[in-house]
Amino acid sequence: MSTTNTSGRRKTAVARIYLSAGSGNITVNGKDYKEYFPTLPLQYIVTQSTEVAGAAGNYDVKVNVAGGGIKGQAEAVRLAIAKALIELNPEVKSALRAKGLVTRDDRMVERKKPGRRKARRRFQFSKR
């Protein structure tokens, strides 16, 4: 089996992954995923796609991820792994879709508007 490469995005985070047959090692930016994502919820998010597809421990994943925060990066990795698993085995798509792992979450931060403090928050009003 050759290497399958896909990408996943979430907010401003972009993850590029290279999936190949192996023993289940996940490397993120040159580090083990447990070192890069130190908390258990983030580690669960990263491995969720392989567990739902029943492919845990069958593939090695090499990830390059950049941008955004740590949560957005973990979710971008999850989407990229799900897309790669579907590319290899289209039969797992329905199981992954049932858990909501195939859809890209397109919510982004709303831009700041002129005359406002943030996107919608107005400046404080004082009636002196």
Coordinates of N, CA, C and O in Angstrom, one line a residue:
M1 N 0.8 -1.2 0.0 CA 0.0 0.0 0.0 C 0.9 1.2 0.0 O 1.9 1.3 0.7
S2 N 0.5 2.2 -0.8 CA 1.3 3.4 -0.9 C 0.7 4.4 0.2 O -0.2 4.1 0.9
T3 N 1.3 5.6 0.2 CA 0.8 6.6 1.2 C -0.3 7.4 0.6 O -0.3 7.8 -0.5
T4 N -1.3 7.6 1.5 CA -2.5 8.4 1.1 C -2.3 9.8 1.8 O -2.1 9.8 3.0
N5 N -2.5 10.9 1.1 CA -2.4 12.2 1.7 C -3.6 13.0 1.5 O -4.2 13.0 0.4
T6 N -4.1 13.6 2.6 CA -5.3 14.4 2.6 C -5.1 15.6 3.5 O -4.1 15.6 4.2
S7 N -6.0 16.5 3.5 CA -5.9 17.7 4.3 C -7.3 17.9 5.0 O -8.3 17.5 4.6
G8 N -7.2 18.5 6.2 CA -8.4 18.8 7.0 C -8.2 20.2 7.5 O -7.1 20.7 7.8
R9 N -9.3 21.0 7.6 CA -9.3 22.3 8.1 C -10.4 22.5 9.2 O -11.4 21.9 9.2
R10 N -10.1 23.5 10.1 CA -11.0 23.9 11.2 C -10.6 25.3 11.6 O -9.5 25.5 12.0
K11 N -11.5 26.2 11.5 CA -11.2 27.6 11.8 C -10.0 28.0 10.9 O -10.1 28.0 9.7
T12 N -8.9 28.4 11.5 CA -7.7 28.8 10.7 C -6.7 27.7 10.7 O -5.6 27.9 10.2
A13 N -6.9 26.6 11.3 CA -6.0 25.5 11.4 C -6.1 24.6 10.1 O -7.1 24.3 9.6
V14 N -4.9 24.2 9.6 CA -4.8 23.4 8.4 C -3.9 22.2 8.8 O -2.8 22.4 9.2
A15 N -4.4 21.0 8.5 CA -3.7 19.8 8.8 C -3.5 19.0 7.5 O -4.4 18.8 6.8
R16 N -2.2 18.7 7.2 CA -1.9 17.8 6.1 C -1.4 16.5 6.6 O -0.5 16.5 7.5
I17 N -2.0 15.4 6.2 CA -1.6 14.1 6.8 C -1.2 13.1 5.7 O -1.6 13.2 4.5
Y18 N -0.3 12.2 6.1 CA 0.2 11.1 5.2 C -0.1 9.8 5.9 O 0.5 9.6 7.0
L19 N -1.0 9.0 5.4 CA -1.5 7.8 6.0 C -0.9 6.6 5.3 O -1.0 6.5 4.1
S20 N -0.2 5.7 6.0 CA 0.3 4.5 5.4 C 0.1 3.4 6.3 O -0.1 3.5 7.5
A21 N 0.2 2.2 5.8 CA 0.0 1.0 6.6 C 1.1 0.9 7.7 O 2.3 1.3 7.4
G22 N 0.8 0.5 8.9 CA 1.7 0.5 10.0 C 1.1 0.0 11.2 O 0.2 -0.8 11.2
S23 N 1.7 0.5 12.3 CA 1.3 -0.1 13.7 C 0.5 0.9 14.5 O 0.3 0.7 15.7
G24 N 0.0 2.0 13.9 CA -0.8 2.9 14.7 C -0.1 4.1 15.3 O -0.6 4.8 16.2
N25 N 1.1 4.4 14.8 CA 1.9 5.6 15.3 C 1.3 6.9 14.7 O 1.1 6.9 13.5
I26 N 1.1 7.9 15.5 CA 0.6 9.2 15.0 C 1.7 10.2 15.4 O 2.0 10.4 16.6
T27 N 2.3 10.8 14.4 CA 3.3 11.8 14.6 C 2.8 13.2 14.1 O 2.4 13.3 13.0
V28 N 2.8 14.2 15.0 CA 2.4 15.5 14.7 C 3.5 16.5 14.8 O 4.1 16.6 15.8
N29 N 3.9 17.1 13.6 CA 5.0 18.0 13.6 C 6.3 17.5 14.2 O 7.0 18.2 14.9
G30 N 6.6 16.2 13.9 CA 7.8 15.6 14.4 C 7.7 15.0 15.8 O 8.7 14.5 16.3
K31 N 6.6 15.2 16.5 CA 6.4 14.7 17.9 C 5.3 13.7 17.9 O 4.4 13.7 17.1
D32 N 5.3 12.9 19.0 CA 4.2 11.9 19.2 C 3.0 12.7 19.5 O 3.1 13.8 20.1
Y33 N 1.8 12.3 19.0 CA 0.6 13.0 19.2 C 0.3 13.2 20.7 O -0.3 14.2 21.1
K34 N 0.7 12.3 21.6 CA 0.4 12.5 23.0 C 1.3 13.6 23.6 O 0.9 14.2 24.6
E35 N 2.4 13.9 23.0 CA 3.3 15.0 23.5 C 2.8 16.3 22.9 O 2.8 17.3 23.6
Y36 N 2.3 16.3 21.6 CA 1.8 17.5 21.0 C 0.5 17.9 21.5 O 0.2 19.1 21.7
F37 N -0.4 17.0 21.7 CA -1.7 17.3 22.3 C -1.7 16.6 23.7 O -2.1 15.5 23.9
P38 N -1.4 17.4 24.8 CA -1.1 16.8 26.1 C -2.4 16.4 26.8 O -2.3 15.5 27.7
T39 N -3.5 16.9 26.5 CA -4.7 16.6 27.3 C -5.5 15.4 26.7 O -5.5 15.2 25.5
L40 N -6.2 14.7 27.5 CA -6.9 13.5 27.0 C -8.0 13.8 26.1 O -8.2 13.1 25.1
P41 N -8.8 14.9 26.3 CA -9.9 15.2 25.3 C -9.3 15.4 23.9 O -9.9 15.0 22.9
L42 N -8.2 16.1 23.8 CA -7.6 16.4 22.5 C -7.0 15.1 21.9 O -7.1 14.9 20.7
Q43 N -6.4 14.2 22.7 CA -5.9 13.0 22.2 C -7.1 12.1 21.7 O -7.0 11.4 20.7
Y44 N -8.2 12.2 22.4 CA -9.4 11.4 21.9 C -9.9 11.9 20.6 O -10.2 11.1 19.7
I45 N -9.9 13.3 20.4 CA -10.4 13.9 19.2 C -9.5 13.4 18.0 O -10.0 13.0 17.0
V46 N -8.2 13.3 18.2 CA -7.2 12.9 17.2 C -7.4 11.5 16.8 O -7.4 11.1 15.6
T47 N -7.7 10.6 17.7 CA -7.8 9.2 17.4 C -9.3 8.7 17.1 O -9.5 7.6 16.8
Q48 N -10.2 9.7 17.2 CA -11.6 9.3 17.1 C -12.0 8.7 15.7 O -12.7 7.7 15.6
S49 N -11.4 9.2 14.6 CA -11.7 8.7 13.3 C -11.3 7.3 13.1 O -12.1 6.5 12.6
T50 N -10.1 6.9 13.6 CA -9.6 5.6 13.4 C -10.4 4.6 14.2 O -10.7 3.5 13.8
E51 N -10.8 5.0 15.4 CA -11.6 4.1 16.3 C -13.0 3.9 15.7 O -13.5 2.7 15.8
V52 N -13.7 4.9 15.2 CA -15.0 4.8 14.7 C -14.9 3.9 13.4 O -15.8 3.0 13.2
A53 N -13.9 4.0 12.6 CA -13.7 3.2 11.4 C -13.3 1.8 11.7 O -13.2 1.0 10.8
G54 N -12.9 1.5 12.9 CA -12.4 0.2 13.3 C -11.0 0.0 12.7 O -10.6 -1.2 12.5
A55 N -10.2 1.0 12.5 CA -8.9 0.9 11.9 C -7.8 1.3 12.9 O -6.7 1.6 12.5
A56 N -8.1 1.3 14.2 CA -7.1 1.7 15.2 C -6.0 0.8 15.2 O -6.1 -0.5 15.3
G57 N -4.7 1.3 15.1 CA -3.6 0.4 15.1 C -3.2 -0.2 13.8 O -2.2 -0.9 13.7
N58 N -3.9 0.2 12.7 CA -3.6 -0.4 11.4 C -2.8 0.5 10.5 O -2.2 0.1 9.6
Y59 N -2.8 1.8 10.9 CA -2.1 2.8 10.0 C -1.2 3.7 10.8 O -1.5 4.1 11.9
D60 N -0.1 4.1 10.2 CA 0.7 5.1 10.7 C 0.3 6.5 10.1 O 0.1 6.5 8.9
V61 N 0.3 7.5 10.9 CA -0.1 8.8 10.4 C 1.0 9.8 10.7 O 1.4 10.0 11.8
K62 N 1.4 10.5 9.6 CA 2.4 11.6 9.8 C 1.6 12.9 9.5 O 1.0 13.0 8.4
V63 N 1.6 13.8 10.4 CA 0.8 15.1 10.3 C 1.7 16.3 10.3 O 2.6 16.4 11.1
N64 N 1.4 17.2 9.4 CA 1.9 18.6 9.5 C 0.7 19.5 9.7 O -0.3 19.5 8.9
V65 N 0.7 20.2 10.9 CA -0.4 21.1 11.2 C 0.1 22.4 11.5 O 1.1 22.6 12.2
A66 N -0.7 23.5 11.1 CA -0.3 24.9 11.3 C -1.5 25.7 11.4 O -2.6 25.4 10.9
G67 N -1.4 26.8 12.1 CA -2.4 27.8 12.3 C -3.4 27.5 13.3 O -3.5 26.3 13.8
G68 N -4.2 28.5 13.8 CA -5.2 28.3 14.8 C -4.7 27.9 16.1 O -3.5 28.1 16.4
G69 N -5.6 27.4 17.0 CA -5.3 27.0 18.3 C -5.2 25.5 18.4 O -5.4 24.8 17.4
I70 N -4.9 25.0 19.6 CA -4.7 23.6 19.7 C -5.9 22.7 19.5 O -5.9 21.7 18.9
K71 N -7.1 23.3 19.9 CA -8.4 22.6 19.7 C -8.7 22.5 18.2 O -9.1 21.5 17.7
G72 N -8.6 23.6 17.5 CA -8.8 23.7 16.1 C -7.9 22.7 15.3 O -8.3 22.1 14.3
Q73 N -6.6 22.7 15.7 CA -5.6 21.8 15.1 C -6.0 20.3 15.3 O -6.0 19.5 14.4
A74 N -6.5 20.0 16.5 CA -6.9 18.6 16.8 C -8.1 18.2 15.9 O -8.1 17.1 15.3
E75 N -9.0 19.1 15.7 CA -10.2 18.8 14.9 C -9.9 18.8 13.4 O -10.5 18.0 12.7
A76 N -8.9 19.6 13.0 CA -8.4 19.5 11.6 C -7.8 18.2 11.3 O -8.0 17.6 10.3
V77 N -7.0 17.7 12.3 CA -6.3 16.4 12.1 C -7.4 15.3 12.0 O -7.3 14.4 11.2
R78 N -8.4 15.4 12.9 CA -9.5 14.4 12.9 C -10.2 14.3 11.5 O -10.4 13.2 11.0
L79 N -10.5 15.5 10.9 CA -11.1 15.5 9.6 C -10.2 14.9 8.6 O -10.7 14.2 7.7
A80 N -9.0 15.3 8.6 CA -8.0 14.8 7.6 C -7.9 13.3 7.6 O -7.9 12.6 6.6
I81 N -7.8 12.7 8.8 CA -7.7 11.2 9.0 C -9.0 10.6 8.5 O -9.0 9.5 7.8
A82 N -10.1 11.1 8.8 CA -11.4 10.6 8.3 C -11.5 10.6 6.8 O -11.9 9.6 6.2
K83 N -11.0 11.7 6.2 CA -11.0 11.7 4.7 C -10.1 10.7 4.1 O -10.4 10.1 3.1
A84 N -9.0 10.5 4.7 CA -8.0 9.5 4.2 C -8.5 8.1 4.4 O -8.4 7.2 3.5
L85 N -9.2 7.8 5.5 CA -9.8 6.4 5.7 C -10.9 6.2 4.7 O -11.0 5.0 4.2
I86 N -11.7 7.2 4.3 CA -12.7 7.0 3.3 C -12.1 6.8 1.9 O -12.6 6.0 1.2
E87 N -11.0 7.4 1.7 CA -10.3 7.3 0.4 C -9.8 5.8 0.2 O -9.9 5.2 -0.8
L88 N -9.4 5.2 1.3 CA -8.9 3.9 1.3 C -10.0 2.8 1.3 O -9.9 1.8 0.6
N89 N -11.0 3.1 2.1 CA -12.1 2.1 2.3 C -13.5 2.9 2.3 O -13.9 3.3 3.4
P90 N -14.1 3.0 1.2 CA -15.4 3.8 1.1 C -16.5 3.3 2.0 O -17.5 4.0 2.2
E91 N -16.4 2.0 2.4 CA -17.5 1.4 3.2 C -17.6 2.0 4.6 O -18.6 1.9 5.3
V92 N -16.5 2.7 5.1 CA -16.5 3.3 6.5 C -17.2 4.7 6.5 O -17.3 5.2 7.5
K93 N -17.5 5.2 5.3 CA -18.0 6.6 5.2 C -19.3 6.7 6.0 O -19.5 7.7 6.7
S94 N -20.2 5.8 5.9 CA -21.5 5.9 6.6 C -21.3 5.9 8.2 O -22.0 6.7 8.9
A95 N -20.4 5.1 8.7 CA -20.1 5.1 10.1 C -19.5 6.4 10.6 O -19.9 6.9 11.6
L96 N -18.6 6.9 9.8 CA -17.9 8.2 10.1 C -18.9 9.4 10.0 O -18.9 10.3 10.8
R97 N -19.8 9.3 9.0 CA -20.8 10.4 8.8 C -21.8 10.4 10.0 O -22.2 11.4 10.4
A98 N -22.1 9.2 10.5 CA -23.1 9.1 11.6 C -22.6 9.8 12.8 O -23.4 10.3 13.6
K99 N -21.3 9.8 13.0 CA -20.7 10.5 14.2 C -20.3 11.9 13.8 O -19.7 12.6 14.7
G100 N -20.6 12.4 12.6 CA -20.3 13.8 12.2 C -18.8 14.1 12.0 O -18.4 15.2 12.2
L101 N -18.0 13.1 11.6 CA -16.6 13.2 11.4 C -16.2 13.6 10.0 O -15.0 13.8 9.7
V102 N -17.2 13.6 9.0 CA -16.8 13.8 7.6 C -17.1 15.3 7.2 O -16.5 15.8 6.3
T103 N -18.0 15.9 7.9 CA -18.4 17.3 7.6 C -17.4 18.3 8.1 O -17.0 18.3 9.3
R104 N -17.0 19.2 7.3 CA -16.1 20.3 7.7 C -16.9 21.3 8.4 O -17.9 21.8 7.9
D105 N -16.5 21.7 9.6 CA -17.2 22.7 10.4 C -16.7 24.1 9.9 O -15.6 24.4 10.1
D106 N -17.6 24.8 9.2 CA -17.2 26.0 8.5 C -17.3 27.3 9.3 O -17.2 28.3 8.7
R107 N -17.6 27.1 10.6 CA -17.7 28.4 11.4 C -16.3 29.0 11.6 O -15.3 28.4 11.9
M108 N -16.3 30.3 11.3 CA -15.1 31.1 11.4 C -15.3 32.3 12.3 O -16.5 32.7 12.5
V109 N -14.3 32.9 12.8 CA -14.4 34.1 13.6 C -14.9 35.3 12.7 O -14.4 35.5 11.6
E110 N -15.9 36.0 13.2 CA -16.5 37.1 12.4 C -15.5 38.3 12.5 O -14.9 38.5 13.5
R111 N -15.4 39.0 11.4 CA -14.4 40.1 11.4 C -14.9 41.3 12.2 O -16.0 41.5 12.4
K112 N -13.9 42.1 12.6 CA -14.2 43.3 13.4 C -14.7 44.3 12.4 O -14.2 44.5 11.3
K113 N -15.8 45.1 12.8 CA -16.4 46.1 12.0 C -15.9 47.5 12.4 O -15.6 47.7 13.6
P114 N -15.8 48.4 11.5 CA -15.4 49.8 11.9 C -16.5 50.4 12.8 O -17.7 50.2 12.6
G115 N -16.0 51.2 13.8 CA -17.0 51.8 14.7 C -17.5 50.9 15.8 O -18.4 51.3 16.5
R116 N -16.9 49.7 15.9 CA -17.3 48.8 16.9 C -16.0 48.4 17.6 O -14.9 48.5 17.1
R117 N -16.2 47.9 18.9 CA -15.0 47.4 19.6 C -14.6 46.0 19.1 O -13.4 45.7 19.0
K118 N -15.6 45.2 18.8 CA -15.3 43.8 18.3 C -16.2 43.7 17.1 O -16.6 44.7 16.4
A119 N -16.6 42.5 16.7 CA -17.4 42.2 15.6 C -18.8 42.9 15.7 O -19.3 43.6 14.9
R120 N -19.4 42.7 16.9 CA -20.8 43.2 17.2 C -20.8 44.1 18.4 O -21.7 44.8 18.6
R121 N -19.8 43.9 19.3 CA -19.8 44.7 20.6 C -19.6 46.1 20.3 O -18.6 46.5 19.6
R122 N -20.5 47.0 20.8 CA -20.3 48.4 20.7 C -19.4 49.0 21.7 O -19.1 48.3 22.8
F123 N -18.8 50.2 21.5 CA -18.1 50.8 22.6 C -19.0 51.2 23.7 O -20.2 51.4 23.5
Q124 N -18.4 51.3 24.9 CA -19.2 51.7 26.1 C -19.8 53.1 25.9 O -19.1 54.0 25.5
F125 N -21.0 53.2 26.3 CA -21.7 54.5 26.2 C -21.8 55.1 27.5 O -22.2 54.5 28.5
S126 N -21.3 56.4 27.6 CA -21.5 57.1 28.9 C -22.2 58.5 28.6 O -21.8 59.1 27.6
K127 N -23.2 58.8 29.4 CA -24.0 60.0 29.1 C -23.6 61.1 30.0 O -24.3 61.6 30.9
R128 N -22.4 61.6 29.8 CA -21.9 62.7 30.7 C -22.4 64.0 30.3 O -22.2 64.5 29.3

